[in-house]
Coordinates of C-alpha atoms and ligand atoms in Angstrom, one line a residue:
M1 CA 45.4 -34.3 35.3
K2 CA 44.4 -36.5 32.4
D3 CA 46.6 -36.0 29.4
Y4 CA 45.5 -36.2 25.6
D5 CA 47.1 -35.8 22.2
V6 CA 43.9 -33.9 21.2
V7 CA 41.1 -32.4 23.2
V8 CA 38.2 -31.3 20.7
I9 CA 35.7 -28.7 22.2
G10 CA 32.2 -29.3 20.6
A11 CA 30.7 -32.5 19.3
G12 CA 29.0 -31.1 16.0
P13 CA 29.7 -32.3 12.7
G14 CA 33.0 -30.4 12.9
G15 CA 34.0 -31.6 16.4
Y16 CA 32.8 -35.2 16.3
V17 CA 34.3 -35.9 12.9
A18 CA 37.6 -34.5 13.9
A19 CA 37.7 -36.4 17.1
I20 CA 36.8 -39.8 15.1
R21 CA 39.6 -39.1 12.7
C22 CA 42.2 -38.1 15.2
A23 CA 41.3 -41.3 17.3
Q24 CA 41.4 -43.3 13.8
L25 CA 45.0 -41.8 13.3
G26 CA 46.2 -43.2 16.7
M27 CA 45.9 -40.0 18.8
K28 CA 44.4 -40.3 22.2
T29 CA 41.5 -38.1 21.9
A30 CA 38.7 -36.6 24.1
C31 CA 35.9 -34.5 23.1
V32 CA 34.3 -31.9 25.6
E33 CA 30.4 -31.5 24.8
S34 CA 27.7 -29.7 27.1
W35 CA 24.7 -30.2 25.0
L36 CA 21.6 -31.6 26.8
N37 CA 18.6 -32.7 24.9
P38 CA 15.1 -31.7 25.7
E39 CA 14.9 -34.5 28.3
G40 CA 18.0 -32.9 29.9
K41 CA 20.1 -35.8 28.9
P42 CA 23.6 -35.1 27.5
A43 CA 23.8 -35.5 23.6
L44 CA 26.4 -35.5 21.0
G45 CA 25.9 -34.3 17.5
G46 CA 25.7 -30.5 17.8
S47 CA 23.2 -28.1 16.1
C48 CA 23.3 -30.4 13.0
L49 CA 21.8 -33.4 14.7
N50 CA 19.8 -31.9 17.4
V51 CA 18.2 -28.9 16.0
G52 CA 19.7 -28.2 12.5
C53 CA 20.2 -30.2 9.3
I54 CA 18.6 -33.8 10.4
P55 CA 15.5 -32.5 12.3
S56 CA 14.6 -29.8 9.5
K57 CA 15.0 -32.5 6.9
A58 CA 12.8 -35.1 8.9
L59 CA 10.0 -32.4 9.0
L60 CA 10.6 -31.4 5.4
D61 CA 10.2 -35.0 4.1
S62 CA 7.1 -35.6 6.4
S63 CA 5.5 -32.2 5.1
H64 CA 6.4 -32.9 1.4
H65 CA 4.6 -36.4 1.9
Y66 CA 1.6 -34.6 3.1
E67 CA 1.5 -32.2 0.4
H68 CA 2.2 -34.4 -2.3
L69 CA -0.4 -36.8 -1.2
Q70 CA -3.0 -34.0 -1.4
H71 CA -1.9 -32.1 -4.5
G72 CA 0.8 -34.1 -6.4
L73 CA -0.8 -37.4 -7.4
D74 CA -3.8 -36.4 -9.5
D75 CA -2.0 -36.7 -12.8
H76 CA -0.9 -40.2 -11.8
G77 CA -4.5 -41.2 -11.4
I78 CA -4.2 -41.5 -7.7
T79 CA -6.8 -39.8 -5.7
T80 CA -6.9 -39.6 -2.1
S81 CA -9.6 -38.5 0.4
S82 CA -9.2 -37.2 3.9
V83 CA -5.3 -36.9 4.1
K84 CA -4.8 -36.1 7.8
I85 CA -1.7 -34.9 9.6
D86 CA -1.0 -35.7 13.2
V87 CA 1.5 -33.0 14.1
K88 CA 2.5 -34.7 17.4
K89 CA 3.3 -37.9 15.7
M90 CA 5.4 -36.1 13.1
I91 CA 7.4 -34.1 15.7
A92 CA 7.8 -37.5 17.6
R93 CA 9.3 -39.1 14.5
K94 CA 11.6 -36.3 14.0
D95 CA 12.7 -36.5 17.8
D96 CA 13.2 -40.3 17.3
I97 CA 15.6 -39.8 14.5
V98 CA 17.5 -37.3 16.4
K99 CA 17.8 -39.7 19.3
T100 CA 18.9 -42.5 17.1
L101 CA 21.5 -40.6 15.2
T102 CA 22.8 -38.6 18.4
G103 CA 23.0 -42.1 20.0
G104 CA 25.1 -43.3 17.0
I105 CA 27.7 -40.8 17.7
A106 CA 28.1 -41.9 21.1
G107 CA 28.5 -45.6 19.9
L108 CA 31.0 -44.3 17.4
F109 CA 32.9 -42.5 20.2
K110 CA 33.0 -45.8 22.2
K111 CA 34.3 -47.8 19.1
N112 CA 37.0 -45.4 18.5
K113 CA 37.9 -44.9 22.3
I114 CA 37.2 -41.3 22.3
D115 CA 36.7 -40.0 26.0
W116 CA 33.3 -37.9 26.0
L117 CA 33.9 -35.2 28.6
Q118 CA 30.5 -34.2 29.4
G119 CA 30.4 -30.4 30.3
H120 CA 31.5 -27.0 29.1
G121 CA 34.9 -26.6 28.1
K122 CA 36.8 -23.5 28.9
L123 CA 40.5 -22.8 27.7
L124 CA 42.9 -22.2 30.5
G125 CA 46.0 -21.4 28.2
D126 CA 49.0 -23.8 28.1
G127 CA 47.2 -26.6 26.3
Q128 CA 44.8 -26.9 29.5
V129 CA 41.0 -27.2 29.3
E130 CA 38.6 -27.0 32.2
V131 CA 35.5 -29.1 31.9
V132 CA 32.6 -27.9 33.9
P133 CA 29.9 -30.5 34.2
T134 CA 26.4 -29.4 33.2
G135 CA 24.8 -31.3 36.0
K136 CA 26.3 -32.2 39.3
G137 CA 30.1 -33.1 39.8
K138 CA 33.4 -31.4 40.1
A139 CA 35.1 -29.3 37.3
E140 CA 38.1 -31.2 35.9
T141 CA 41.0 -29.8 34.1
V142 CA 42.5 -31.9 31.3
K143 CA 45.8 -31.3 29.3
A144 CA 46.4 -31.6 25.6
K145 CA 48.9 -31.3 23.1
N146 CA 46.3 -29.9 20.6
I147 CA 43.2 -28.5 21.0
I148 CA 40.6 -28.2 18.3
I149 CA 37.8 -25.6 18.9
A150 CA 34.5 -26.6 17.2
T151 CA 32.1 -24.8 19.3
G152 CA 29.8 -23.9 16.1
S153 CA 27.0 -21.1 16.0
V154 CA 23.8 -20.1 17.8
P155 CA 20.6 -18.4 16.2
T156 CA 21.4 -14.7 15.9
A157 CA 18.9 -12.6 18.1
I158 CA 17.5 -9.2 16.9
P159 CA 16.4 -6.5 19.4
P160 CA 13.0 -5.9 17.6
A161 CA 12.0 -9.6 18.0
P162 CA 13.0 -11.0 21.2
V163 CA 12.4 -14.8 21.2
D164 CA 10.1 -15.8 24.1
D165 CA 9.9 -19.5 23.0
K166 CA 6.2 -19.4 23.0
Y167 CA 4.8 -17.1 20.3
I168 CA 8.4 -15.8 19.0
V169 CA 10.6 -18.5 18.3
D170 CA 14.0 -19.3 16.7
S171 CA 14.8 -22.0 14.1
T172 CA 14.9 -24.5 17.2
G173 CA 11.3 -23.6 18.4
A174 CA 10.1 -23.8 14.7
L175 CA 11.2 -27.5 14.8
S176 CA 8.8 -28.4 17.4
F177 CA 5.5 -26.6 17.1
D178 CA 2.7 -29.0 18.5
S179 CA 0.1 -27.9 16.1
V180 CA 0.0 -26.0 12.9
P181 CA -0.1 -22.3 13.2
K182 CA -3.0 -20.6 11.2
T183 CA -0.6 -17.8 10.3
L184 CA 3.1 -17.8 10.6
G185 CA 5.6 -14.9 10.3
V186 CA 9.2 -15.6 9.3
I187 CA 11.7 -13.0 9.7
G188 CA 14.6 -13.7 7.3
G189 CA 14.2 -15.2 3.7
G190 CA 17.4 -17.1 3.9
V191 CA 18.0 -20.9 3.8
I192 CA 16.6 -21.7 7.4
G193 CA 13.6 -19.3 7.1
L194 CA 12.7 -20.8 3.4
E195 CA 13.1 -24.3 4.7
L196 CA 11.1 -24.0 8.0
G197 CA 8.5 -21.8 6.2
S198 CA 8.1 -24.5 3.7
V199 CA 7.5 -27.1 6.2
W200 CA 4.5 -25.2 7.8
R201 CA 3.0 -23.9 4.6
R202 CA 2.8 -27.4 3.3
L203 CA 1.0 -28.4 6.6
G204 CA -1.4 -25.5 6.0
S205 CA -0.1 -22.4 7.7
E206 CA -0.4 -19.1 5.9
V207 CA 3.2 -18.1 5.8
I208 CA 4.5 -14.7 5.4
V209 CA 8.4 -14.1 5.0
L210 CA 9.7 -10.6 5.7
E211 CA 13.1 -10.2 4.0
A212 CA 15.0 -7.1 4.7
L213 CA 16.9 -7.1 1.4
D214 CA 15.2 -6.1 -1.9
T215 CA 16.9 -9.1 -3.7
F216 CA 15.5 -12.6 -3.0
L217 CA 18.3 -15.1 -2.0
Q218 CA 21.0 -12.5 -2.9
P219 CA 24.1 -14.9 -2.5
V220 CA 22.4 -17.4 -5.2
D221 CA 22.6 -17.3 -8.9
Q222 CA 19.8 -14.8 -9.6
Q223 CA 18.3 -16.9 -12.7
M224 CA 17.8 -19.8 -10.1
A225 CA 16.8 -17.5 -7.2
K226 CA 14.0 -15.9 -9.6
E227 CA 12.8 -19.3 -10.6
A228 CA 12.5 -20.4 -6.8
H229 CA 10.9 -17.1 -5.9
R230 CA 8.2 -17.7 -8.5
T231 CA 7.6 -21.2 -7.6
L232 CA 7.3 -20.5 -3.8
K233 CA 4.9 -17.5 -4.4
K234 CA 2.8 -19.9 -6.7
E235 CA 2.7 -22.4 -3.8
G236 CA 1.2 -19.6 -1.6
M237 CA 4.2 -18.3 0.3
D238 CA 3.8 -14.7 0.7
I239 CA 7.4 -13.4 0.5
R240 CA 7.8 -9.6 1.2
L241 CA 11.2 -8.1 0.1
G242 CA 12.7 -5.0 1.3
A243 CA 10.7 -5.5 4.7
M244 CA 12.8 -4.6 7.7
V245 CA 11.3 -5.7 10.9
T246 CA 11.3 -2.9 13.5
G247 CA 9.1 -4.1 16.3
T248 CA 6.9 -7.0 17.6
E249 CA 4.3 -7.2 20.5
V250 CA 2.6 -10.2 21.8
K251 CA -1.0 -9.2 22.5
G252 CA -3.4 -11.8 23.7
K253 CA -2.3 -15.0 21.7
K254 CA -1.3 -13.1 18.7
V255 CA 2.2 -11.5 17.7
K256 CA 1.9 -8.0 16.0
V257 CA 4.9 -7.5 13.8
T258 CA 5.8 -3.9 12.5
Y259 CA 8.3 -3.4 9.5
T260 CA 9.3 -0.8 7.1
Q261 CA 8.8 -1.6 3.4
G262 CA 9.3 1.0 0.8
G263 CA 9.7 3.8 3.3
K264 CA 6.3 3.0 4.9
E265 CA 5.5 1.5 8.3
Q266 CA 3.5 -1.6 7.8
S267 CA 2.1 -4.3 10.2
L268 CA 0.8 -7.7 10.4
E269 CA -0.6 -10.2 13.0
V270 CA 0.3 -13.8 13.2
D271 CA 0.1 -16.7 15.5
K272 CA 3.8 -17.5 15.6
L273 CA 6.7 -15.8 14.5
V274 CA 10.1 -17.4 13.6
V275 CA 13.2 -15.5 13.9
S276 CA 15.6 -16.8 11.2
V277 CA 18.1 -13.9 10.6
G278 CA 21.1 -16.1 10.4
R279 CA 23.5 -17.3 12.7
A280 CA 26.3 -16.1 14.9
P281 CA 29.6 -17.9 16.0
N282 CA 29.6 -19.3 19.4
T283 CA 32.5 -18.7 21.7
Q284 CA 30.4 -18.0 24.9
G285 CA 32.2 -19.0 28.2
L286 CA 35.1 -20.5 26.0
N287 CA 37.6 -18.0 27.5
A288 CA 38.9 -17.7 24.2
Q289 CA 40.2 -14.1 24.1
E290 CA 41.7 -14.6 27.6
A291 CA 43.6 -17.5 26.3
G292 CA 45.2 -15.4 23.6
L293 CA 43.0 -16.1 20.7
K294 CA 42.3 -13.8 18.2
I295 CA 38.5 -13.1 17.5
N296 CA 37.4 -10.7 14.8
A297 CA 34.9 -7.9 15.0
R298 CA 32.0 -10.3 13.9
G299 CA 33.0 -13.0 16.6
F300 CA 34.7 -15.5 14.4
I301 CA 37.9 -17.0 15.6
E302 CA 40.6 -16.1 13.2
V303 CA 42.2 -18.9 11.3
D304 CA 44.3 -19.5 8.2
E305 CA 43.3 -21.9 5.3
H306 CA 44.4 -24.9 7.4
C307 CA 42.5 -23.9 10.6
H308 CA 45.5 -22.8 12.6
T309 CA 44.6 -20.1 15.0
N310 CA 47.1 -17.6 16.1
V311 CA 47.9 -19.6 19.1
P312 CA 50.2 -22.7 18.4
G313 CA 48.7 -26.1 19.2
V314 CA 45.0 -24.5 19.1
Y315 CA 42.9 -24.9 15.8
A316 CA 39.2 -23.9 15.2
I317 CA 36.8 -25.4 12.6
G318 CA 33.2 -25.1 11.5
D319 CA 30.6 -22.4 12.0
V320 CA 33.0 -20.6 14.6
V321 CA 35.2 -19.7 11.8
R322 CA 35.1 -18.0 8.5
G323 CA 33.5 -19.7 5.4
P324 CA 29.9 -21.2 4.9
M325 CA 28.1 -22.3 7.9
L326 CA 27.5 -25.8 6.5
A327 CA 28.0 -29.1 8.3
H328 CA 29.9 -30.7 5.6
K329 CA 32.4 -27.8 5.4
A330 CA 32.8 -28.1 9.2
S331 CA 33.4 -31.8 9.0
E332 CA 36.0 -31.4 6.0
E333 CA 37.9 -29.0 8.2
G334 CA 37.8 -31.5 11.1
V335 CA 39.3 -34.2 9.1
M336 CA 41.9 -31.9 7.6
V337 CA 43.1 -30.6 10.9
A338 CA 43.3 -34.3 12.3
E339 CA 45.3 -35.6 9.1
R340 CA 47.5 -32.6 9.4
L341 CA 48.4 -33.4 13.1
A342 CA 49.2 -36.8 11.9
G343 CA 51.8 -35.4 9.4
Q344 CA 49.5 -35.7 6.1
S345 CA 49.1 -32.7 3.8
T346 CA 45.2 -32.6 3.5
E347 CA 43.6 -29.6 2.2
V348 CA 40.0 -28.3 1.9
H349 CA 39.1 -26.8 -1.2
F350 CA 36.9 -24.1 -0.2
D351 CA 35.9 -23.1 -3.8
N352 CA 34.1 -26.4 -4.1
V353 CA 32.0 -26.6 -1.2
P354 CA 28.3 -27.5 -2.3
W355 CA 25.2 -25.6 -1.1
V356 CA 21.7 -26.9 -0.8
I357 CA 18.4 -25.2 0.1
Y358 CA 15.9 -27.9 0.7
T359 CA 12.6 -26.3 -0.7
W360 CA 10.8 -28.3 -3.3
P361 CA 12.2 -28.3 -5.8
E362 CA 15.6 -28.2 -4.2
L363 CA 18.3 -25.5 -5.1
A364 CA 21.8 -26.6 -5.1
W365 CA 25.0 -25.2 -6.6
V366 CA 28.8 -25.2 -6.5
G367 CA 31.2 -22.7 -7.6
K368 CA 30.7 -19.0 -9.1
T369 CA 27.3 -17.5 -9.8
E370 CA 26.8 -15.6 -13.1
E371 CA 26.8 -12.4 -10.9
Q372 CA 30.1 -13.2 -9.4
L373 CA 31.7 -14.0 -12.8
K374 CA 30.6 -10.7 -14.2
A375 CA 31.7 -8.7 -11.2
E376 CA 35.1 -10.4 -11.6
G377 CA 35.1 -9.5 -15.5
V378 CA 35.6 -13.5 -16.3
E379 CA 34.6 -14.3 -19.8
Y380 CA 32.3 -17.2 -19.5
G381 CA 29.9 -19.5 -21.6
K382 CA 26.6 -20.7 -20.3
G383 CA 24.5 -23.7 -21.0
V384 CA 21.0 -24.3 -19.6
F385 CA 18.9 -27.2 -19.8
P386 CA 15.2 -27.1 -18.4
F387 CA 13.8 -30.4 -16.6
M388 CA 10.7 -29.7 -18.6
A389 CA 12.8 -31.3 -21.6
S390 CA 14.0 -34.4 -19.4
G391 CA 12.2 -37.6 -20.0
R392 CA 12.6 -38.7 -16.3
A393 CA 11.5 -35.4 -15.1
R394 CA 8.4 -35.8 -17.2
A395 CA 7.8 -39.3 -15.9
M396 CA 8.2 -38.2 -12.3
G397 CA 5.9 -35.2 -12.8
E398 CA 8.7 -32.8 -11.6
T399 CA 9.3 -30.5 -14.4
T400 CA 9.9 -27.2 -12.6
G401 CA 13.5 -25.9 -12.7
M402 CA 16.8 -26.2 -14.7
V403 CA 20.5 -27.2 -14.6
K404 CA 22.8 -24.3 -15.5
I405 CA 26.7 -24.6 -16.3
L406 CA 29.1 -21.8 -16.4
A407 CA 32.6 -22.5 -17.9
C408 CA 35.6 -20.5 -18.9
K409 CA 35.1 -19.1 -22.5
K410 CA 38.9 -19.6 -23.0
T411 CA 39.5 -23.0 -21.4
D412 CA 36.0 -24.5 -21.2
T413 CA 37.0 -25.4 -17.3
I414 CA 33.7 -25.5 -15.4
L415 CA 33.6 -22.4 -13.0
G416 CA 30.0 -23.1 -11.6
I417 CA 27.0 -25.4 -11.7
H418 CA 23.4 -24.4 -10.5
I419 CA 20.6 -26.9 -10.2
Y420 CA 17.1 -25.9 -9.4
G421 CA 15.0 -29.1 -9.5
P422 CA 14.1 -32.4 -8.1
N423 CA 16.7 -34.0 -5.9
A424 CA 19.2 -31.2 -6.7
S425 CA 20.8 -32.2 -3.3
E426 CA 21.9 -35.4 -4.7
L427 CA 22.5 -34.3 -8.5
V428 CA 25.0 -31.6 -7.2
S429 CA 27.5 -34.4 -6.2
E430 CA 28.3 -35.0 -9.8
A431 CA 28.8 -31.1 -10.1
V432 CA 31.2 -31.0 -7.0
I433 CA 33.1 -33.9 -8.4
A434 CA 33.6 -32.5 -11.7
M435 CA 34.9 -29.3 -10.3
E436 CA 37.1 -31.1 -7.9
F437 CA 38.7 -32.9 -10.8
G438 CA 39.0 -29.5 -12.6
A439 CA 36.6 -30.8 -15.5
S440 CA 35.8 -29.0 -18.6
T441 CA 32.2 -29.3 -20.0
E442 CA 33.6 -31.6 -22.7
D443 CA 34.7 -34.0 -19.7
I444 CA 30.8 -33.9 -18.8
I445 CA 29.8 -34.4 -22.2
S446 CA 32.0 -37.4 -22.8
T447 CA 30.7 -39.1 -19.6
I448 CA 27.8 -41.5 -20.3
H449 CA 24.8 -40.7 -18.3
A450 CA 22.3 -43.5 -17.4
H451 CA 18.8 -43.0 -19.2
P452 CA 16.3 -42.1 -18.1
T453 CA 17.8 -40.2 -15.2
L454 CA 17.6 -36.6 -13.9
S455 CA 21.3 -36.4 -14.4
E456 CA 20.9 -36.4 -18.0
A457 CA 19.8 -32.7 -17.5
M458 CA 23.6 -32.2 -16.3
H459 CA 24.9 -33.8 -19.6
E460 CA 22.6 -31.5 -21.7
A461 CA 23.5 -28.5 -19.8
A462 CA 27.1 -29.2 -20.5
L463 CA 26.2 -29.5 -24.3
A464 CA 24.4 -26.3 -24.3
V465 CA 27.4 -24.4 -23.3
D466 CA 28.6 -25.2 -26.9
S467 CA 25.0 -25.0 -28.3
R468 CA 25.0 -28.9 -28.9
T469 CA 22.0 -30.0 -26.9
I470 CA 20.1 -33.0 -28.4
H471 CA 16.7 -32.5 -26.6
I472 CA 16.0 -28.8 -26.8
Ligands
FAD501 P1 27.6 -27.0 15.9 O1 26.9 -28.1 15.2 O2 27.1 -25.8 16.1 O3 28.2 -27.9 17.1 C1 28.8 -27.1 18.0 C2 28.7 -28.0 19.5 O4 29.6 -27.4 20.4 C3 27.3 -28.0 20.0 O5 26.8 -29.1 20.4 C4 27.5 -27.2 21.5 O6 26.8 -27.6 22.5 C5 29.1 -27.3 21.8 N1 29.8 -26.3 22.4 C6 29.8 -24.9 22.2 N2 30.7 -24.5 23.0 C7 31.0 -25.4 24.0 C8 32.0 -25.4 25.0 N3 32.4 -24.3 25.4 N4 32.2 -26.4 25.7 C9 31.4 -27.8 25.3 N5 30.6 -27.9 24.1 C10 30.4 -26.5 23.7 N6 24.0 -27.3 7.2 C11 24.0 -28.1 6.3 O7 25.1 -28.3 5.7 N7 22.8 -28.6 5.5 C12 21.7 -28.3 6.0 O8 20.9 -29.0 5.5 C13 21.6 -27.6 7.2 N8 20.3 -27.3 7.7 C14 20.2 -26.5 8.9 C15 19.1 -26.4 9.5 C16 18.8 -25.6 10.6 C17 17.4 -25.2 11.1 C18 20.0 -25.1 11.1 C19 20.0 -24.4 12.4 C20 21.2 -25.2 10.7 C21 21.4 -26.1 9.5 N9 22.6 -26.3 9.0 C22 22.7 -26.9 7.7 C23 24.0 -25.7 9.5 C24 24.6 -26.8 10.4 O9 23.8 -27.1 11.3 C25 25.9 -26.1 11.0 O10 26.8 -25.6 9.8 C26 26.8 -27.1 11.6 O11 26.0 -27.8 12.7 C27 28.0 -26.6 12.0 O12 28.8 -27.6 12.7 P2 29.9 -27.2 14.0 O13 30.4 -28.6 14.3 O14 30.8 -26.3 13.5 O15 29.0 -26.7 15.1
AMP502 P1 20.5 -16.6 6.3 O1 22.0 -16.1 6.6 O2 20.6 -17.5 5.1 O3 20.0 -17.4 7.3 O4 19.6 -15.5 6.0 C1 19.0 -14.7 7.0 C2 18.3 -13.5 6.3 O5 17.6 -12.8 7.2 C3 19.2 -12.7 5.5 O6 18.7 -12.8 4.0 C4 19.1 -11.2 6.0 O7 18.8 -10.3 5.0 C5 17.6 -11.4 6.7 N1 17.5 -10.4 7.8 C6 18.4 -10.1 8.6 N2 17.7 -9.2 9.6 C7 16.4 -8.8 9.2 C8 15.4 -8.1 9.8 N3 15.5 -7.4 10.7 N4 14.2 -8.1 9.1 C9 14.2 -8.9 7.9 N5 15.2 -9.8 7.5 C10 16.2 -9.8 8.1

């Protein structure tokens, strides 16, 4: 029986990063992964690289170019004629990016001498993991001093809208349509629903989003959410709030969707329907409970702040445990577990995990929302700076949105930074660094920001907390 210091189960951004860090720190490491790509070939990278972060951003970029070429350049004096989209080529480009990046992980495994055990991992207890190959071949059992579970998540299914992968699809299906649906229904107005809805709307679909909650983007700072709602509606996304889907029927080549809204039964017909109502932790076939692991009522493996499970020597990270289902959170947990196994005292600061929604403009934030601070009774100061007043944003023709900084009234410590605007996904890093260093708004104020940049809006928002803005 092969013996390892660490066996990682799952090679998404949690698992593959954990495996690389373990190997870098001198541990004999293997990673079990069962993913098969659409060609039936084994692939590393998990949901993030294969059907998540990367392919969705590839399509968001392609569709953004298409829309921008058609509608975003008039003011620049650039006119275009007959802009066309070749959907098959766009999807092939996305598939190519995925192939290159997943192949890159295989290369990193080789470089770091990590054994990729291709197959499905099953916990047998006592540090043993059975690996059942997805193709031909015999199951193999390996032994590990430590096991890191990084089995991720899968799209949540709902009984009223069973996925048939033809007319009713989940997020994976919506990344591979071979033509632009004339009408597209999206169940769930969360991060994934809005990103995928944006892709197809920009390419010409009439997109109708059905969201069960009455509040748009409830977990997001509501000043930002309202601004994003306004923009998305203006661009033509039909967002119906308080709309709970109760049934679907595929008839001919159409999907009839029934939903209740304001106590009334409603219906609509679409060409394709995307079910994007969240993701569920994945422990299928892992034998977790039988191996003694505690799993909570929502299916997450229970862990402490250092990702220890209740079983000594077994750790769990990423989407399969509590906390935001985000790739970077999974990776940081992976690094933490690897480094703690090597005797270091690494921590993950969960309060400083950034969030991004890649609509255009983008929405990004870190820390508390105004609603959270109010609920917690924290006294705070607030500074807002609109991109309309930013020279760089004006030069770019991207003036929608704002930066908002929330800081403790007494100490001036920054409690939350919210950005709705161009390149918010990049701008948020300054916010994360500031919060990680426990910065005050005065620290951002005394930091020189290059001119002209979008980041000056951050500087001005910090000034705004103390009513000292220069440009408004
Ligand atoms: P996963 O990436 O889900 O990987 C788990 C891996 O484990 C899979 O490869 C699976 O095959 C394997 N596995 C499971 N069970 C076993 C087993 N028993 N044996 C062997 N292998 C097993 N997050 C962001 O931060 N930014 C984004 O922009 C973003 N966009 C997204 C867009 C979409 C459309 C989707 C669906 C998700 C997006 N996410 C995004 C979320 C992100 O993909 C996840 O948070 C991230 O992939 C979680 O990483 P993980 O390592 O925990 O699990
Ligand atoms: P997220 O967790 O960000 O992917 O968002 C998923 C969204 O789907 C949430 O805003 C939920 O309120 C919404 N949702 C869940 N079930 C339904 C349903 N049956 N009909 C409409 N929206 C739903």
